[in-house]
């Protein structure tokens, strides 16, 4: 009942109003922050954007909510005269792809192949005028962009936040943008409608932690830059959640009880207590139970 009511509300609110609400909930567009030589971050108005000043132009990772093109360009111009030549989207969500269409068609847009498929389903990208914001190039497991000191390695390890999460590694700078696959050190959001998986989340992050080398710092989807070790710990946290979900379901405990009894230990003392979230009163445990029942 409750879910039907909320869905009704969302439909009634309409896409336009929902976008306005999302923009009001989000912090304002932040200042550009230097992370390393030629690498900057712009927080606010959706996901964190990375700005990488390469030899032939600027590579922008994630474009925030709609209508942030001018603000992004103004901040980029404060650090370089070079034009934006490439956009990488870490995943499909509108707070990471929302201003793609503010950039000219000559800008190459790169995403995971499933993210392109997910974006094709978004109403905003079904409008002819916004097709310019659709990906031009995709990858499946791994792709290296540019060369030499400019090399950027893209990786995909399976479903987590969505089924098209890209990990973007600025190889020479030892920095990775993780997008919302690592939005924050907390219970993550697995967007099952876009192929995400709460159950596989920890394994996917574990594969990324084992398969990616040479990274010291991680740009999170919506939070501060964190050391690599925090990314590894986040994978362990999600694996513990999945283990606990399997054991609790086997013991016949409801998802809400599984959530209450989840005690991951001292290592995760800085993590906020797992609470009801987008999975309903059982949080991600409800989503994991649903996945286990398929
Ligand atoms: Zn997202």
Short mmCIF file of C-alpha atoms and ligand atoms in Angstrom, two decimals:
data_model
loop_
_atom_site.label_atom_id
_atom_site.label_comp_id
_atom_site.label_asym_id
_atom_site.label_seq_id
_atom_site.Cartn_x
_atom_site.Cartn_y
_atom_site.Cartn_z
CA UNK A 1 0.00 0.00 0.00
CA UNK A 2 2.59 2.46 1.12
CA UNK A 3 4.80 1.79 -1.85
CA UNK A 4 1.85 2.28 -4.23
CA UNK A 5 1.03 5.56 -2.56
CA UNK A 6 4.59 6.84 -2.84
CA UNK A 7 4.85 5.73 -6.47
CA UNK A 8 1.60 7.58 -7.17
CA UNK A 9 3.03 10.70 -5.59
CA UNK A 10 6.17 10.50 -7.70
CA UNK A 11 4.19 10.04 -10.90
CA UNK A 12 1.86 12.91 -9.94
CA UNK A 13 4.80 15.18 -9.19
CA UNK A 14 6.10 14.75 -12.72
CA UNK A 15 9.64 14.71 -13.96
CA UNK A 16 10.08 18.49 -14.01
CA UNK A 17 9.07 18.96 -10.41
CA UNK A 18 11.13 15.95 -9.31
CA UNK A 19 14.19 17.54 -10.95
CA UNK A 20 13.60 20.83 -9.16
CA UNK A 21 13.20 18.98 -5.86
CA UNK A 22 16.43 17.05 -6.48
CA UNK A 23 18.29 20.28 -7.21
CA UNK A 24 16.96 21.92 -4.05
CA UNK A 25 17.92 18.92 -1.92
CA UNK A 26 21.44 18.91 -3.31
CA UNK A 27 24.13 21.21 -1.95
CA UNK A 28 24.97 24.13 -4.28
CA UNK A 29 27.69 23.78 -6.89
CA UNK A 30 30.98 23.89 -4.96
CA UNK A 31 34.28 25.52 -5.77
CA UNK A 32 36.89 23.68 -7.81
CA UNK A 33 39.38 21.88 -5.53
CA UNK A 34 42.86 20.81 -6.59
CA UNK A 35 43.62 17.12 -5.87
CA UNK A 36 46.90 16.76 -7.79
CA UNK A 37 48.72 18.34 -10.71
CA UNK A 38 46.12 18.54 -13.51
CA UNK A 39 43.37 16.94 -11.43
CA UNK A 40 40.53 18.78 -9.72
CA UNK A 41 37.18 17.98 -8.12
CA UNK A 42 33.95 19.99 -8.18
CA UNK A 43 31.42 18.87 -5.51
CA UNK A 44 27.73 19.73 -5.16
CA UNK A 45 24.62 19.74 -7.39
CA UNK A 46 24.74 15.96 -7.71
CA UNK A 47 27.75 13.67 -7.82
CA UNK A 48 31.34 14.81 -7.48
CA UNK A 49 32.81 15.80 -10.85
CA UNK A 50 36.49 15.19 -11.63
CA UNK A 51 38.32 17.57 -13.97
CA UNK A 52 41.47 16.10 -15.57
CA UNK A 53 43.56 18.52 -17.65
CA UNK A 54 45.16 16.32 -20.31
CA UNK A 55 47.54 17.45 -23.07
CA UNK A 56 44.86 17.90 -25.72
CA UNK A 57 41.91 18.93 -23.59
CA UNK A 58 39.93 18.45 -20.43
CA UNK A 59 38.36 15.14 -19.43
CA UNK A 60 35.28 15.66 -17.24
CA UNK A 61 34.01 12.75 -15.14
CA UNK A 62 30.27 13.10 -14.36
CA UNK A 63 28.19 16.17 -15.23
CA UNK A 64 25.86 16.52 -12.21
CA UNK A 65 22.17 17.39 -12.35
CA UNK A 66 20.71 19.23 -15.33
CA UNK A 67 21.57 22.91 -15.90
CA UNK A 68 25.06 22.75 -14.38
CA UNK A 69 26.93 23.09 -17.69
CA UNK A 70 27.68 26.84 -17.37
CA UNK A 71 28.76 26.48 -13.71
CA UNK A 72 31.06 23.57 -14.54
CA UNK A 73 32.61 25.45 -17.48
CA UNK A 74 33.16 28.58 -15.42
CA UNK A 75 35.06 26.59 -12.79
CA UNK A 76 37.06 24.63 -15.39
CA UNK A 77 38.06 27.92 -17.09
CA UNK A 78 39.45 29.16 -13.77
CA UNK A 79 42.16 26.45 -13.92
CA UNK A 80 42.81 25.93 -17.67
CA UNK A 81 42.24 27.46 -21.12
CA UNK A 82 41.90 24.01 -22.70
CA UNK A 83 38.45 22.96 -23.92
CA UNK A 84 36.49 20.00 -22.59
CA UNK A 85 37.11 17.22 -25.13
CA UNK A 86 35.82 14.13 -23.30
CA UNK A 87 33.16 13.21 -20.74
CA UNK A 88 33.12 9.95 -18.80
CA UNK A 89 29.93 9.04 -16.92
CA UNK A 90 30.45 6.63 -14.00
CA UNK A 91 26.81 5.42 -14.34
CA UNK A 92 23.36 6.35 -15.66
CA UNK A 93 21.82 8.42 -12.85
CA UNK A 94 20.62 11.94 -13.62
CA UNK A 95 22.79 13.50 -10.91
CA UNK A 96 25.86 12.21 -12.81
CA UNK A 97 24.70 12.54 -16.45
CA UNK A 98 22.29 15.47 -16.13
CA UNK A 99 24.39 18.15 -17.86
CA UNK A 100 25.94 16.00 -20.62
CA UNK A 101 23.83 17.83 -23.22
CA UNK A 102 25.33 21.20 -22.24
CA UNK A 103 28.49 20.21 -24.12
CA UNK A 104 28.95 20.26 -27.92
CA UNK A 105 28.64 17.15 -30.09
CA UNK A 106 32.43 17.17 -30.65
CA UNK A 107 32.92 16.15 -27.01
CA UNK A 108 33.33 12.36 -26.87
CA UNK A 109 31.18 10.74 -24.18
CA UNK A 110 32.38 7.40 -22.79
CA UNK A 111 30.44 4.99 -20.52
CA UNK A 112 30.07 1.31 -19.75
CA UNK A 113 27.87 -0.41 -22.36
CA UNK A 114 25.09 -1.09 -19.81
CA UNK A 115 25.08 2.57 -18.82
CA UNK A 116 24.42 3.53 -22.43
CA UNK A 117 21.51 1.07 -22.47
CA UNK A 118 20.21 2.48 -19.16
CA UNK A 119 20.50 6.06 -20.42
CA UNK A 120 18.49 5.14 -23.53
CA UNK A 121 15.58 4.35 -21.19
CA UNK A 122 15.73 7.75 -19.44
CA UNK A 123 12.92 10.08 -20.63
CA UNK A 124 15.36 13.00 -20.85
CA UNK A 125 17.52 11.13 -23.37
CA UNK A 126 14.54 10.19 -25.49
CA UNK A 127 14.13 13.85 -26.44
CA UNK A 128 15.82 14.59 -29.78
CA UNK A 129 17.50 17.76 -28.47
CA UNK A 130 19.26 15.80 -25.71
CA UNK A 131 20.67 12.96 -27.86
CA UNK A 132 23.92 14.95 -28.01
CA UNK A 133 24.40 13.88 -24.37
CA UNK A 134 24.30 10.15 -25.16
CA UNK A 135 27.51 8.06 -25.09
CA UNK A 136 29.64 7.93 -28.26
CA UNK A 137 31.86 5.12 -27.08
CA UNK A 138 31.37 2.23 -24.63
CA UNK A 139 33.43 -0.48 -22.97
CA UNK A 140 32.69 -3.87 -21.42
CA UNK A 141 35.39 -4.88 -18.90
CA UNK A 142 38.31 -2.55 -19.42
CA UNK A 143 39.35 0.33 -21.65
CA UNK A 144 42.37 2.64 -21.66
CA UNK A 145 41.77 6.19 -22.87
CA UNK A 146 44.51 8.62 -23.99
CA UNK A 147 48.16 7.64 -23.54
CA UNK A 148 51.39 8.25 -21.63
CA UNK A 149 50.96 10.35 -18.49
CA UNK A 150 47.39 11.14 -19.58
CA UNK A 151 46.32 7.48 -19.53
CA UNK A 152 42.94 6.82 -17.97
CA UNK A 153 41.95 3.22 -17.23
CA UNK A 154 38.26 2.34 -17.10
CA UNK A 155 37.17 -0.83 -15.30
CA UNK A 156 33.91 -2.68 -14.75
CA UNK A 157 33.56 -5.64 -12.39
CA UNK A 158 29.85 -6.47 -12.38
CA UNK A 159 26.69 -5.21 -10.67
CA UNK A 160 26.80 -2.98 -7.59
CA UNK A 161 25.12 0.45 -7.60
CA UNK A 162 23.89 -0.28 -11.17
CA UNK A 163 24.90 -2.83 -13.83
CA UNK A 164 27.04 -0.22 -15.59
CA UNK A 165 29.37 1.13 -12.88
CA UNK A 166 32.70 2.38 -14.25
CA UNK A 167 35.80 2.83 -12.08
CA UNK A 168 37.90 5.63 -13.58
CA UNK A 169 41.62 5.50 -12.76
CA UNK A 170 43.94 8.42 -13.49
CA UNK A 171 46.91 6.11 -13.71
CA UNK A 172 49.80 8.54 -13.37
CA UNK A 173 48.16 10.37 -10.46
CA UNK A 174 47.16 7.21 -8.56
CA UNK A 175 43.62 8.56 -8.09
CA UNK A 176 40.35 6.74 -8.87
CA UNK A 177 36.82 8.12 -9.32
CA UNK A 178 34.48 5.40 -8.03
CA UNK A 179 31.16 7.11 -8.75
CA UNK A 180 28.25 5.92 -6.63
CA UNK A 181 29.63 2.37 -6.47
CA UNK A 182 31.39 4.03 -3.50
CA UNK A 183 29.17 7.03 -2.77
CA UNK A 184 30.06 7.11 0.91
CA UNK A 185 31.33 4.84 3.69
CA UNK A 186 27.83 3.64 4.59
CA UNK A 187 25.09 1.26 3.46
CA UNK A 188 25.02 1.82 -0.31
CA UNK A 189 22.08 2.12 -2.68
CA UNK A 190 21.69 -0.81 -5.07
CA UNK A 191 19.47 0.39 -7.92
CA UNK A 192 17.93 -2.94 -8.90
CA UNK A 193 15.81 -1.28 -11.63
CA UNK A 194 19.07 -0.33 -13.36
CA UNK A 195 20.63 -3.77 -12.82
CA UNK A 196 22.30 -3.04 -9.48
CA UNK A 197 22.63 -5.76 -6.83
CA UNK A 198 22.81 -5.43 -3.04
CA UNK A 199 23.67 -9.13 -2.84
CA UNK A 200 26.62 -8.94 -5.25
CA UNK A 201 27.72 -5.44 -4.16
CA UNK A 202 30.50 -6.58 -1.83
CA UNK A 203 31.87 -9.16 -4.27
CA UNK A 204 31.97 -6.56 -7.04
CA UNK A 205 33.84 -4.06 -4.86
CA UNK A 206 36.12 -6.90 -3.74
CA UNK A 207 36.92 -7.70 -7.39
CA UNK A 208 37.67 -4.02 -8.01
CA UNK A 209 39.87 -3.85 -4.91
CA UNK A 210 41.82 -6.92 -6.10
CA UNK A 211 41.87 -6.06 -9.80
CA UNK A 212 42.87 -2.40 -9.65
CA UNK A 213 46.39 -1.57 -8.50
CA UNK A 214 48.37 1.63 -8.04
CA UNK A 215 45.65 3.80 -6.51
CA UNK A 216 46.15 5.84 -3.31
CA UNK A 217 43.03 8.01 -3.20
CA UNK A 218 39.42 7.51 -4.22
CA UNK A 219 36.96 10.21 -5.28
CA UNK A 220 33.62 9.03 -3.88
CA UNK A 221 30.31 9.61 -5.64
CA UNK A 222 28.98 12.16 -3.18
CA UNK A 223 31.38 12.46 -0.27
CA UNK A 224 34.97 13.41 0.53
CA UNK A 225 38.05 11.89 -1.14
CA UNK A 226 39.05 8.77 0.79
CA UNK A 227 42.20 6.63 1.00
CA UNK A 228 42.26 3.38 -0.99
CA UNK A 229 42.05 1.34 2.24
CA UNK A 230 38.56 2.76 2.86
CA UNK A 231 37.43 1.40 -0.51
CA UNK A 232 38.73 -2.06 0.41
CA UNK A 233 36.96 -1.89 3.79
CA UNK A 234 33.73 -0.82 2.07
CA UNK A 235 33.83 -4.00 -0.02
CA UNK A 236 34.29 -6.11 3.12
CA UNK A 237 31.37 -4.33 4.78
CA UNK A 238 29.05 -5.19 1.92
CA UNK A 239 30.24 -8.79 1.81
CA UNK A 240 29.45 -9.09 5.54
CA UNK A 241 25.97 -7.66 4.87
CA UNK A 242 25.33 -10.28 2.16
CA UNK A 243 26.62 -13.10 4.40
CA UNK A 244 24.39 -11.91 7.23
CA UNK A 245 21.41 -11.70 4.87
CA UNK A 246 21.90 -15.28 3.66
CA UNK A 247 22.27 -16.61 7.24
CA UNK A 248 19.29 -14.60 8.55
CA UNK A 249 17.04 -15.67 5.69
CA UNK A 250 18.03 -19.31 6.23
CA UNK A 251 17.14 -18.90 9.94
CA UNK A 252 13.69 -17.59 8.94
CA UNK A 253 14.25 -14.08 10.28
CA UNK A 254 12.50 -11.15 8.60
CA UNK A 255 14.67 -8.56 6.84
CA UNK A 256 13.96 -5.96 9.51
CA UNK A 257 15.28 -8.29 12.21
CA UNK A 258 18.35 -9.07 10.08
CA UNK A 259 19.02 -5.35 9.88
CA UNK A 260 18.68 -4.90 13.67
CA UNK A 261 21.01 -7.81 14.35
CA UNK A 262 23.69 -6.76 11.85
CA UNK A 263 26.87 -6.13 13.87
CA UNK A 264 29.82 -5.85 11.46
CA UNK A 265 32.36 -5.12 14.21
CA UNK A 266 34.89 -2.61 15.42
CA UNK A 267 36.48 -2.12 12.00
CA UNK A 268 33.28 -0.43 10.81
CA UNK A 269 32.68 1.72 13.90
CA UNK A 270 32.62 4.91 11.80
CA UNK A 271 29.85 3.56 9.57
CA UNK A 272 26.39 4.91 10.39
CA UNK A 273 24.07 2.26 11.84
CA UNK A 274 22.24 0.42 9.06
CA UNK A 275 18.78 1.91 8.88
CA UNK A 276 15.66 1.77 6.78
CA UNK A 277 16.47 3.14 3.38
CA UNK A 278 15.36 2.78 -0.17
CA UNK A 279 14.82 -0.94 0.38
CA UNK A 280 12.03 -0.10 2.87
CA UNK A 281 12.05 -0.86 6.63
CA UNK A 282 14.61 -3.67 6.14
CA UNK A 283 16.98 -1.41 4.20
CA UNK A 284 19.33 -3.30 1.90
CA UNK A 285 18.38 -6.55 3.65
CA UNK A 286 14.95 -6.33 2.03
CA UNK A 287 16.62 -5.92 -1.37
CA UNK A 288 18.98 -8.85 -0.67
CA UNK A 289 16.08 -11.06 0.45
CA UNK A 290 14.25 -10.22 -2.78
CA UNK A 291 17.36 -11.08 -4.78
CA UNK A 292 17.76 -14.38 -2.86
CA UNK A 293 14.10 -15.26 -3.57
CA UNK A 294 14.34 -14.83 -7.33
ZN1 LIG B 1 23.83 7.02 -8.61
#
